[in-house]
PDB file of C-alpha atoms in Angstrom:
ATOM      1  CA  UNK A  33      -4.716  22.050   4.443  1.00  0.00           C
ATOM      2  CA  UNK A  34      -1.113  22.140   5.426  1.00  0.00           C
ATOM      3  CA  UNK A  35       1.513  24.027   3.658  1.00  0.00           C
ATOM      4  CA  UNK A  36       3.145  21.599   1.207  1.00  0.00           C
ATOM      5  CA  UNK A  37       5.962  19.437   2.659  1.00  0.00           C
ATOM      6  CA  UNK A  38       9.231  19.077   1.027  1.00  0.00           C
ATOM      7  CA  UNK A  39       9.150  15.557  -0.419  1.00  0.00           C
ATOM      8  CA  UNK A  40      11.018  13.833  -3.051  1.00  0.00           C
ATOM      9  CA  UNK A  41       9.150  11.143  -4.914  1.00  0.00           C
ATOM     10  CA  UNK A  42       9.566   8.420  -7.625  1.00  0.00           C
ATOM     11  CA  UNK A  43       7.699   5.475  -8.780  1.00  0.00           C
ATOM     12  CA  UNK A  44       8.059   2.673 -11.172  1.00  0.00           C
ATOM     13  CA  UNK A  45       5.927  -0.157 -12.176  1.00  0.00           C
ATOM     14  CA  UNK A  46       6.479  -3.270 -14.379  1.00  0.00           C
ATOM     15  CA  UNK A  47       4.451  -6.281 -15.647  1.00  0.00           C
ATOM     16  CA  UNK A  48       7.286  -8.710 -14.583  1.00  0.00           C
ATOM     17  CA  UNK A  49       8.422 -11.655 -16.610  1.00  0.00           C
ATOM     18  CA  UNK A  50       5.576 -14.098 -16.160  1.00  0.00           C
ATOM     19  CA  UNK A  51       2.280 -12.117 -16.427  1.00  0.00           C
ATOM     20  CA  UNK A  52       0.729 -10.974 -19.753  1.00  0.00           C
ATOM     21  CA  UNK A  53      -0.573  -7.613 -18.212  1.00  0.00           C
ATOM     22  CA  UNK A  54      -0.158  -5.392 -15.264  1.00  0.00           C
ATOM     23  CA  UNK A  55      -2.864  -5.406 -12.608  1.00  0.00           C
ATOM     24  CA  UNK A  56      -0.875  -3.146 -10.222  1.00  0.00           C
ATOM     25  CA  UNK A  57      -1.754   0.664  -9.898  1.00  0.00           C
ATOM     26  CA  UNK A  58      -0.204   3.491  -7.930  1.00  0.00           C
ATOM     27  CA  UNK A  59       0.101   7.098  -7.202  1.00  0.00           C
ATOM     28  CA  UNK A  60       2.972   9.376  -5.874  1.00  0.00           C
ATOM     29  CA  UNK A  61       1.396  12.581  -5.128  1.00  0.00           C
ATOM     30  CA  UNK A  62       4.154  14.873  -3.193  1.00  0.00           C
ATOM     31  CA  UNK A  63       1.562  17.914  -3.414  1.00  0.00           C
ATOM     32  CA  UNK A  64      -0.848  15.890  -1.406  1.00  0.00           C
ATOM     33  CA  UNK A  65       1.682  14.045   0.663  1.00  0.00           C
ATOM     34  CA  UNK A  66      -0.013  10.805  -0.508  1.00  0.00           C
ATOM     35  CA  UNK A  67       1.635   7.617  -1.788  1.00  0.00           C
ATOM     36  CA  UNK A  68      -0.116   4.365  -2.846  1.00  0.00           C
ATOM     37  CA  UNK A  69       0.032   0.993  -4.376  1.00  0.00           C
ATOM     38  CA  UNK A  70      -2.680  -1.413  -5.085  1.00  0.00           C
ATOM     39  CA  UNK A  71      -2.325  -4.907  -6.469  1.00  0.00           C
ATOM     40  CA  UNK A  72      -5.365  -6.145  -8.340  1.00  0.00           C
ATOM     41  CA  UNK A  73      -6.776  -9.529  -7.597  1.00  0.00           C
ATOM     42  CA  UNK A  74      -9.095 -11.779  -9.680  1.00  0.00           C
ATOM     43  CA  UNK A  75      -7.346 -12.503 -12.988  1.00  0.00           C
ATOM     44  CA  UNK A  76     -10.190 -12.498 -15.567  1.00  0.00           C
ATOM     45  CA  UNK A  77     -12.512 -10.576 -12.984  1.00  0.00           C
ATOM     46  CA  UNK A  78     -10.585  -7.540 -14.012  1.00  0.00           C
ATOM     47  CA  UNK A  79      -8.178  -6.894 -11.111  1.00  0.00           C
ATOM     48  CA  UNK A  80      -6.525  -4.049 -12.864  1.00  0.00           C
ATOM     49  CA  UNK A  81     -10.078  -2.292 -12.659  1.00  0.00           C
ATOM     50  CA  UNK A  82     -10.226  -2.888  -9.007  1.00  0.00           C
ATOM     51  CA  UNK A  83      -6.656  -1.537  -8.444  1.00  0.00           C
ATOM     52  CA  UNK A  84      -7.335   1.497 -10.587  1.00  0.00           C
ATOM     53  CA  UNK A  85     -10.576   2.352  -8.855  1.00  0.00           C
ATOM     54  CA  UNK A  86      -8.770   1.916  -5.478  1.00  0.00           C
ATOM     55  CA  UNK A  87      -6.251   4.620  -6.424  1.00  0.00           C
ATOM     56  CA  UNK A  88      -8.593   6.889  -8.104  1.00  0.00           C
ATOM     57  CA  UNK A  89     -11.167   6.945  -5.450  1.00  0.00           C
ATOM     58  CA  UNK A  90      -8.669   7.456  -2.579  1.00  0.00           C
ATOM     59  CA  UNK A  91      -6.822  10.269  -4.519  1.00  0.00           C
ATOM     60  CA  UNK A  92     -10.250  11.983  -5.343  1.00  0.00           C
ATOM     61  CA  UNK A  93     -11.066  12.109  -1.668  1.00  0.00           C
ATOM     62  CA  UNK A  94      -7.992  14.321  -1.089  1.00  0.00           C
ATOM     63  CA  UNK A  95      -8.221  16.281  -4.284  1.00  0.00           C
ATOM     64  CA  UNK A  96     -11.570  17.512  -3.517  1.00  0.00           C
ATOM     65  CA  UNK A  97     -11.873  19.899  -0.600  1.00  0.00           C
ATOM     66  CA  UNK A  98     -15.046  18.336   0.683  1.00  0.00           C
ATOM     67  CA  UNK A  99     -16.859  19.011   4.114  1.00  0.00           C
ATOM     68  CA  UNK A 100     -15.126  16.895   6.587  1.00  0.00           C
ATOM     69  CA  UNK A 101     -18.667  15.933   8.289  1.00  0.00           C
ATOM     70  CA  UNK A 102     -18.431  12.498   6.442  1.00  0.00           C
ATOM     71  CA  UNK A 103     -14.726  11.714   7.369  1.00  0.00           C
ATOM     72  CA  UNK A 104     -14.989  13.373  10.768  1.00  0.00           C
ATOM     73  CA  UNK A 105     -18.430  12.847  12.323  1.00  0.00           C
ATOM     74  CA  UNK A 106     -17.720  14.010  15.762  1.00  0.00           C
ATOM     75  CA  UNK A 107     -16.394  17.546  14.395  1.00  0.00           C
ATOM     76  CA  UNK A 108     -13.683  17.480  17.241  1.00  0.00           C
ATOM     77  CA  UNK A 109     -10.033  16.397  17.621  1.00  0.00           C
ATOM     78  CA  UNK A 110      -6.879  17.564  16.216  1.00  0.00           C
ATOM     79  CA  UNK A 111      -5.768  18.042  12.618  1.00  0.00           C
ATOM     80  CA  UNK A 112      -3.538  14.735  13.034  1.00  0.00           C
ATOM     81  CA  UNK A 113      -6.655  12.772  14.142  1.00  0.00           C
ATOM     82  CA  UNK A 114      -8.488  14.283  11.061  1.00  0.00           C
ATOM     83  CA  UNK A 115      -5.764  13.221   8.700  1.00  0.00           C
ATOM     84  CA  UNK A 116      -5.986   9.517   9.972  1.00  0.00           C
ATOM     85  CA  UNK A 117      -9.665   9.530   9.779  1.00  0.00           C
ATOM     86  CA  UNK A 118      -9.694  10.966   6.397  1.00  0.00           C
ATOM     87  CA  UNK A 119      -7.364   8.418   5.027  1.00  0.00           C
ATOM     88  CA  UNK A 120      -9.155   5.544   6.518  1.00  0.00           C
ATOM     89  CA  UNK A 121     -12.505   6.852   5.242  1.00  0.00           C
ATOM     90  CA  UNK A 122     -11.309   7.377   1.845  1.00  0.00           C
ATOM     91  CA  UNK A 123     -10.258   3.718   1.540  1.00  0.00           C
ATOM     92  CA  UNK A 124     -13.428   2.691   3.012  1.00  0.00           C
ATOM     93  CA  UNK A 125     -15.143   4.492   0.328  1.00  0.00           C
ATOM     94  CA  UNK A 126     -12.909   2.835  -2.336  1.00  0.00           C
ATOM     95  CA  UNK A 127     -13.926  -0.512  -0.842  1.00  0.00           C
ATOM     96  CA  UNK A 128     -17.482   0.183  -1.336  1.00  0.00           C
ATOM     97  CA  UNK A 129     -17.188   1.651  -4.898  1.00  0.00           C
ATOM     98  CA  UNK A 130     -15.316  -1.554  -5.996  1.00  0.00           C
ATOM     99  CA  UNK A 131     -17.653  -3.915  -4.346  1.00  0.00           C
ATOM    100  CA  UNK A 132     -20.787  -2.262  -5.800  1.00  0.00           C
ATOM    101  CA  UNK A 133     -19.339  -2.148  -9.327  1.00  0.00           C
ATOM    102  CA  UNK A 134     -18.415  -5.888  -9.090  1.00  0.00           C
ATOM    103  CA  UNK A 135     -22.157  -6.622  -7.995  1.00  0.00           C
ATOM    104  CA  UNK A 136     -23.548  -4.490 -10.916  1.00  0.00           C
ATOM    105  CA  UNK A 137     -21.235  -5.581 -13.824  1.00  0.00           C
ATOM    106  CA  UNK A 138     -20.909  -9.325 -14.772  1.00  0.00           C
ATOM    107  CA  UNK A 139     -17.266  -8.793 -16.318  1.00  0.00           C
ATOM    108  CA  UNK A 140     -15.804  -7.642 -13.339  1.00  0.00           C
ATOM    109  CA  UNK A 141     -17.672  -9.876 -10.813  1.00  0.00           C
ATOM    110  CA  UNK A 142     -15.523 -10.889  -7.905  1.00  0.00           C
ATOM    111  CA  UNK A 143     -12.700  -8.200  -8.753  1.00  0.00           C
ATOM    112  CA  UNK A 144     -10.751  -7.017  -5.493  1.00  0.00           C
ATOM    113  CA  UNK A 145      -7.371  -5.317  -4.781  1.00  0.00           C
ATOM    114  CA  UNK A 146      -4.833  -5.091  -2.145  1.00  0.00           C
ATOM    115  CA  UNK A 147      -4.057  -1.505  -0.936  1.00  0.00           C
ATOM    116  CA  UNK A 148      -1.147   0.147   0.926  1.00  0.00           C
ATOM    117  CA  UNK A 149      -0.963   3.962   1.286  1.00  0.00           C
ATOM    118  CA  UNK A 150       0.911   6.540   3.126  1.00  0.00           C
ATOM    119  CA  UNK A 151      -0.233  10.102   4.075  1.00  0.00           C
ATOM    120  CA  UNK A 152       2.774  12.357   4.951  1.00  0.00           C
ATOM    121  CA  UNK A 153       1.644  15.364   7.059  1.00  0.00           C
ATOM    122  CA  UNK A 154       3.710  17.684   9.363  1.00  0.00           C
ATOM    123  CA  UNK A 155       5.916  15.414  11.778  1.00  0.00           C
ATOM    124  CA  UNK A 156       3.540  12.284  11.055  1.00  0.00           C
ATOM    125  CA  UNK A 157       3.094   9.573   8.650  1.00  0.00           C
ATOM    126  CA  UNK A 158      -0.459   7.833   8.412  1.00  0.00           C
ATOM    127  CA  UNK A 159      -0.691   4.417   7.164  1.00  0.00           C
ATOM    128  CA  UNK A 160      -3.614   2.409   5.945  1.00  0.00           C
ATOM    129  CA  UNK A 161      -3.273  -1.072   4.272  1.00  0.00           C
ATOM    130  CA  UNK A 162      -5.512  -4.091   3.187  1.00  0.00           C
ATOM    131  CA  UNK A 163      -3.840  -7.381   1.959  1.00  0.00           C
ATOM    132  CA  UNK A 164      -0.083  -7.846   1.369  1.00  0.00           C
ATOM    133  CA  UNK A 165       1.118  -4.652  -0.367  1.00  0.00           C
ATOM    134  CA  UNK A 166       3.647  -3.311   2.145  1.00  0.00           C
ATOM    135  CA  UNK A 167       4.922  -0.178   3.523  1.00  0.00           C
ATOM    136  CA  UNK A 168       8.622   0.179   4.854  1.00  0.00           C
ATOM    137  CA  UNK A 169      10.592   3.079   6.101  1.00  0.00           C
ATOM    138  CA  UNK A 170      14.294   3.644   5.750  1.00  0.00           C
ATOM    139  CA  UNK A 171      15.933   5.491   8.672  1.00  0.00           C
ATOM    140  CA  UNK A 172      19.492   5.719   9.649  1.00  0.00           C
ATOM    141  CA  UNK A 173      20.431   3.093   7.106  1.00  0.00           C
ATOM    142  CA  UNK A 174      18.000   0.547   8.798  1.00  0.00           C
ATOM    143  CA  UNK A 175      14.982  -0.712   6.536  1.00  0.00           C
ATOM    144  CA  UNK A 176      11.740  -1.429   8.799  1.00  0.00           C
ATOM    145  CA  UNK A 177       8.619  -2.949   7.571  1.00  0.00           C
ATOM    146  CA  UNK A 178       5.393  -0.861   8.987  1.00  0.00           C
ATOM    147  CA  UNK A 179       2.683  -3.035   7.762  1.00  0.00           C
ATOM    148  CA  UNK A 180       1.746  -6.771   8.599  1.00  0.00           C
ATOM    149  CA  UNK A 181       0.379  -8.709   5.619  1.00  0.00           C
ATOM    150  CA  UNK A 182      -3.128  -9.827   5.773  1.00  0.00           C
ATOM    151  CA  UNK A 183      -2.420 -13.441   4.454  1.00  0.00           C
ATOM    152  CA  UNK A 184      -2.665 -16.960   5.784  1.00  0.00           C
ATOM    153  CA  UNK A 185       0.950 -17.197   6.358  1.00  0.00           C
ATOM    154  CA  UNK A 186       0.954 -14.217   8.865  1.00  0.00           C
ATOM    155  CA  UNK A 187      -2.245 -15.127  10.610  1.00  0.00           C
ATOM    156  CA  UNK A 188      -0.737 -18.611  11.278  1.00  0.00           C
ATOM    157  CA  UNK A 189       2.626 -17.383  12.479  1.00  0.00           C
ATOM    158  CA  UNK A 190       0.891 -14.906  14.664  1.00  0.00           C
ATOM    159  CA  UNK A 191      -0.854 -17.872  16.725  1.00  0.00           C
ATOM    160  CA  UNK A 192       2.655 -18.871  18.134  1.00  0.00           C
ATOM    161  CA  UNK A 193       3.505 -22.406  18.860  1.00  0.00           C
ATOM    162  CA  UNK A 194       3.133 -24.892  16.021  1.00  0.00           C
ATOM    163  CA  UNK A 195       2.466 -22.117  13.434  1.00  0.00           C
ATOM    164  CA  UNK A 196       5.583 -22.727  11.356  1.00  0.00           C
ATOM    165  CA  UNK A 197       4.702 -26.610  10.973  1.00  0.00           C
ATOM    166  CA  UNK A 198       1.136 -25.418  10.069  1.00  0.00           C
ATOM    167  CA  UNK A 199       2.335 -23.077   7.411  1.00  0.00           C
ATOM    168  CA  UNK A 200       4.763 -25.714   5.842  1.00  0.00           C
ATOM    169  CA  UNK A 201       1.785 -28.300   5.684  1.00  0.00           C
ATOM    170  CA  UNK A 202      -0.137 -25.465   3.706  1.00  0.00           C
ATOM    171  CA  UNK A 203       2.779 -24.177   1.586  1.00  0.00           C
ATOM    172  CA  UNK A 204       0.923 -23.956  -1.519  1.00  0.00           C
ATOM    173  CA  UNK A 205      -1.655 -21.808   0.159  1.00  0.00           C
ATOM    174  CA  UNK A 206       0.496 -19.874   2.642  1.00  0.00           C
ATOM    175  CA  UNK A 207       0.268 -16.696   0.696  1.00  0.00           C
ATOM    176  CA  UNK A 208      -3.386 -16.572   0.378  1.00  0.00           C
ATOM    177  CA  UNK A 209      -4.877 -13.077   0.904  1.00  0.00           C
ATOM    178  CA  UNK A 210      -7.143 -12.985   3.907  1.00  0.00           C
ATOM    179  CA  UNK A 211      -8.315  -9.217   3.309  1.00  0.00           C
ATOM    180  CA  UNK A 212      -8.852  -7.253   0.118  1.00  0.00           C
ATOM    181  CA  UNK A 213     -10.645  -4.277  -0.977  1.00  0.00           C
ATOM    182  CA  UNK A 214     -13.997  -5.105  -2.867  1.00  0.00           C
ATOM    183  CA  UNK A 215     -14.216  -8.699  -1.550  1.00  0.00           C
ATOM    184  CA  UNK A 216     -16.939  -7.853   0.764  1.00  0.00           C
ATOM    185  CA  UNK A 217     -19.338  -4.835   1.468  1.00  0.00           C
ATOM    186  CA  UNK A 218     -17.199  -3.954   4.555  1.00  0.00           C
ATOM    187  CA  UNK A 219     -13.409  -4.392   5.265  1.00  0.00           C
ATOM    188  CA  UNK A 220     -11.237  -4.008   8.322  1.00  0.00           C
ATOM    189  CA  UNK A 221      -8.676  -1.523   7.451  1.00  0.00           C
ATOM    190  CA  UNK A 222      -5.417  -1.696   9.428  1.00  0.00           C
ATOM    191  CA  UNK A 223      -3.868   1.535  10.162  1.00  0.00           C
ATOM    192  CA  UNK A 224      -0.635   2.916  11.950  1.00  0.00           C
ATOM    193  CA  UNK A 225       0.545   6.387  12.920  1.00  0.00           C
ATOM    194  CA  UNK A 226       4.390   7.000  13.032  1.00  0.00           C
ATOM    195  CA  UNK A 227       6.384  10.331  14.045  1.00  0.00           C
ATOM    196  CA  UNK A 228       8.695  11.222  11.003  1.00  0.00           C
ATOM    197  CA  UNK A 229      12.098  12.489  10.921  1.00  0.00           C
ATOM    198  CA  UNK A 230      13.791  14.685   8.154  1.00  0.00           C
ATOM    199  CA  UNK A 231      15.239  12.244   5.688  1.00  0.00           C
ATOM    200  CA  UNK A 232      12.857   9.503   6.312  1.00  0.00           C
ATOM    201  CA  UNK A 233      12.321   7.359   3.193  1.00  0.00           C
ATOM    202  CA  UNK A 234       9.118   5.568   2.705  1.00  0.00           C
ATOM    203  CA  UNK A 235       8.810   2.690   0.280  1.00  0.00           C
ATOM    204  CA  UNK A 236       5.232   1.350  -0.777  1.00  0.00           C
ATOM    205  CA  UNK A 237       5.335  -1.802  -2.907  1.00  0.00           C
ATOM    206  CA  UNK A 238       3.378  -4.821  -4.142  1.00  0.00           C
ATOM    207  CA  UNK A 239       4.349  -8.365  -3.391  1.00  0.00           C
ATOM    208  CA  UNK A 240       5.924  -8.624  -6.776  1.00  0.00           C
ATOM    209  CA  UNK A 241       8.838  -6.719  -5.243  1.00  0.00           C
ATOM    210  CA  UNK A 242       9.195  -7.740  -1.616  1.00  0.00           C
ATOM    211  CA  UNK A 243       8.342 -11.472  -2.586  1.00  0.00           C
ATOM    212  CA  UNK A 244      11.390 -12.397  -4.748  1.00  0.00           C
ATOM    213  CA  UNK A 245      13.850  -9.743  -3.233  1.00  0.00           C
ATOM    214  CA  UNK A 246      15.381 -10.074   0.038  1.00  0.00           C
ATOM    215  CA  UNK A 247      14.734  -7.112   2.255  1.00  0.00           C
ATOM    216  CA  UNK A 248      18.497  -6.791   2.798  1.00  0.00           C
ATOM    217  CA  UNK A 249      18.899  -6.425  -0.773  1.00  0.00           C
ATOM    218  CA  UNK A 250      16.050  -3.598  -0.852  1.00  0.00           C
ATOM    219  CA  UNK A 251      17.852  -1.784   1.888  1.00  0.00           C
ATOM    220  CA  UNK A 252      21.093  -2.068   0.269  1.00  0.00           C
ATOM    221  CA  UNK A 253      19.896  -0.390  -2.947  1.00  0.00           C
ATOM    222  CA  UNK A 254      17.896   2.282  -0.986  1.00  0.00           C
ATOM    223  CA  UNK A 255      21.110   3.087   1.155  1.00  0.00           C
ATOM    224  CA  UNK A 256      23.381   3.341  -1.867  1.00  0.00           C
ATOM    225  CA  UNK A 257      21.565   5.514  -4.205  1.00  0.00           C
ATOM    226  CA  UNK A 258      20.314   9.070  -3.497  1.00  0.00           C
ATOM    227  CA  UNK A 259      18.602   9.297  -6.750  1.00  0.00           C
ATOM    228  CA  UNK A 260      15.116   7.939  -5.910  1.00  0.00           C
ATOM    229  CA  UNK A 261      14.183   7.507  -9.669  1.00  0.00           C
ATOM    230  CA  UNK A 262      17.258   5.412 -10.176  1.00  0.00           C
ATOM    231  CA  UNK A 263      16.634   3.402  -7.064  1.00  0.00           C
ATOM    232  CA  UNK A 264      13.040   2.585  -8.139  1.00  0.00           C
ATOM    233  CA  UNK A 265      14.459   1.484 -11.598  1.00  0.00           C
ATOM    234  CA  UNK A 266      17.148  -0.581  -9.821  1.00  0.00           C
ATOM    235  CA  UNK A 267      14.419  -2.371  -7.546  1.00  0.00           C
ATOM    236  CA  UNK A 268      12.410  -3.190 -10.572  1.00  0.00           C
ATOM    237  CA  UNK A 269      15.215  -4.667 -12.267  1.00  0.00           C
ATOM    238  CA  UNK A 270      16.341  -6.687  -9.413  1.00  0.00           C
ATOM    239  CA  UNK A 271      12.778  -8.253  -8.967  1.00  0.00           C
ATOM    240  CA  UNK A 272      12.968  -9.192 -12.542  1.00  0.00           C
ATOM    241  CA  UNK A 273      16.559 -10.668 -12.158  1.00  0.00           C
ATOM    242  CA  UNK A 274      14.730 -12.834  -9.261  1.00  0.00           C
ATOM    243  CA  UNK A 275      12.362 -14.171 -11.898  1.00  0.00           C
ATOM    244  CA  UNK A 276       9.841 -11.429 -12.012  1.00  0.00           C
ATOM    245  CA  UNK A 277       6.950 -13.784 -10.904  1.00  0.00           C
ATOM    246  CA  UNK A 278       4.383 -11.236 -10.598  1.00  0.00           C
ATOM    247  CA  UNK A 279       3.604  -7.562 -11.452  1.00  0.00           C
ATOM    248  CA  UNK A 280       5.890  -5.246  -9.512  1.00  0.00           C
ATOM    249  CA  UNK A 281       5.483  -1.715  -8.318  1.00  0.00           C
ATOM    250  CA  UNK A 282       7.385   0.441  -6.083  1.00  0.00           C
ATOM    251  CA  UNK A 283       6.595   4.020  -4.753  1.00  0.00           C
ATOM    252  CA  UNK A 284       9.459   6.009  -2.876  1.00  0.00           C
ATOM    253  CA  UNK A 285       8.813   9.250  -0.912  1.00  0.00           C
ATOM    254  CA  UNK A 286      11.726  10.849   0.972  1.00  0.00           C
ATOM    255  CA  UNK A 287      11.082  13.663   3.575  1.00  0.00           C
ATOM    256  CA  UNK A 288      13.220  16.916   3.269  1.00  0.00           C
ATOM    257  CA  UNK A 289      14.371  19.162   6.045  1.00  0.00           C
ATOM    258  CA  UNK A 290      12.048  22.106   4.926  1.00  0.00           C
TER     259      UNK A 290
END
């Protein structure tokens, strides 16, 4: 394993103003360089169980120093390559665990969850996501989204001409998720690898935050407040001021210089 990076982190979650319970789960683990958010789907089908399983399974894959044979079948490649593969395989393992549990237990049949995670290693950030939980990076005062939502809206907009009209015609379904952990026996996990710089600030969040709050407002809070704990609380408060239509979770991680 790498020497521990200098990472400052904070996280906050809230049920919001229109839900009776919180189906979001999260983890902020500077000791592992791992930061995650999962937003459970399924309502009565125990979305909170699915989100919690996703976080625990992925975390467990990094906490246990197991043989890399499963996560790196070829036994070659750089440490950076292995980090990316380990992250992807841990998410794949979570998908399988959620799917199998939903098939065996009637009470949670059909449960699923979104997932977004960032693994920070020396000089690199490894991102894996499924669904519409997002990863952003704040650098030099600019907020950039690093993930693409797996939703009907994003897929239609990606088709080019005529997409906007199609989305408007399907406005009540535009936010429908097209991928989720546990929905099927296998899942297509989208990944991204980004070089990092000292001072980079990563935000991992559920749609309860980015949905009601404009990105410009998110960037303003992150740019104005160095205290990550305070910034996280302000983001949650702002989402609730905008109606708090869903559970909302944010995880912040900032790279230091050492």
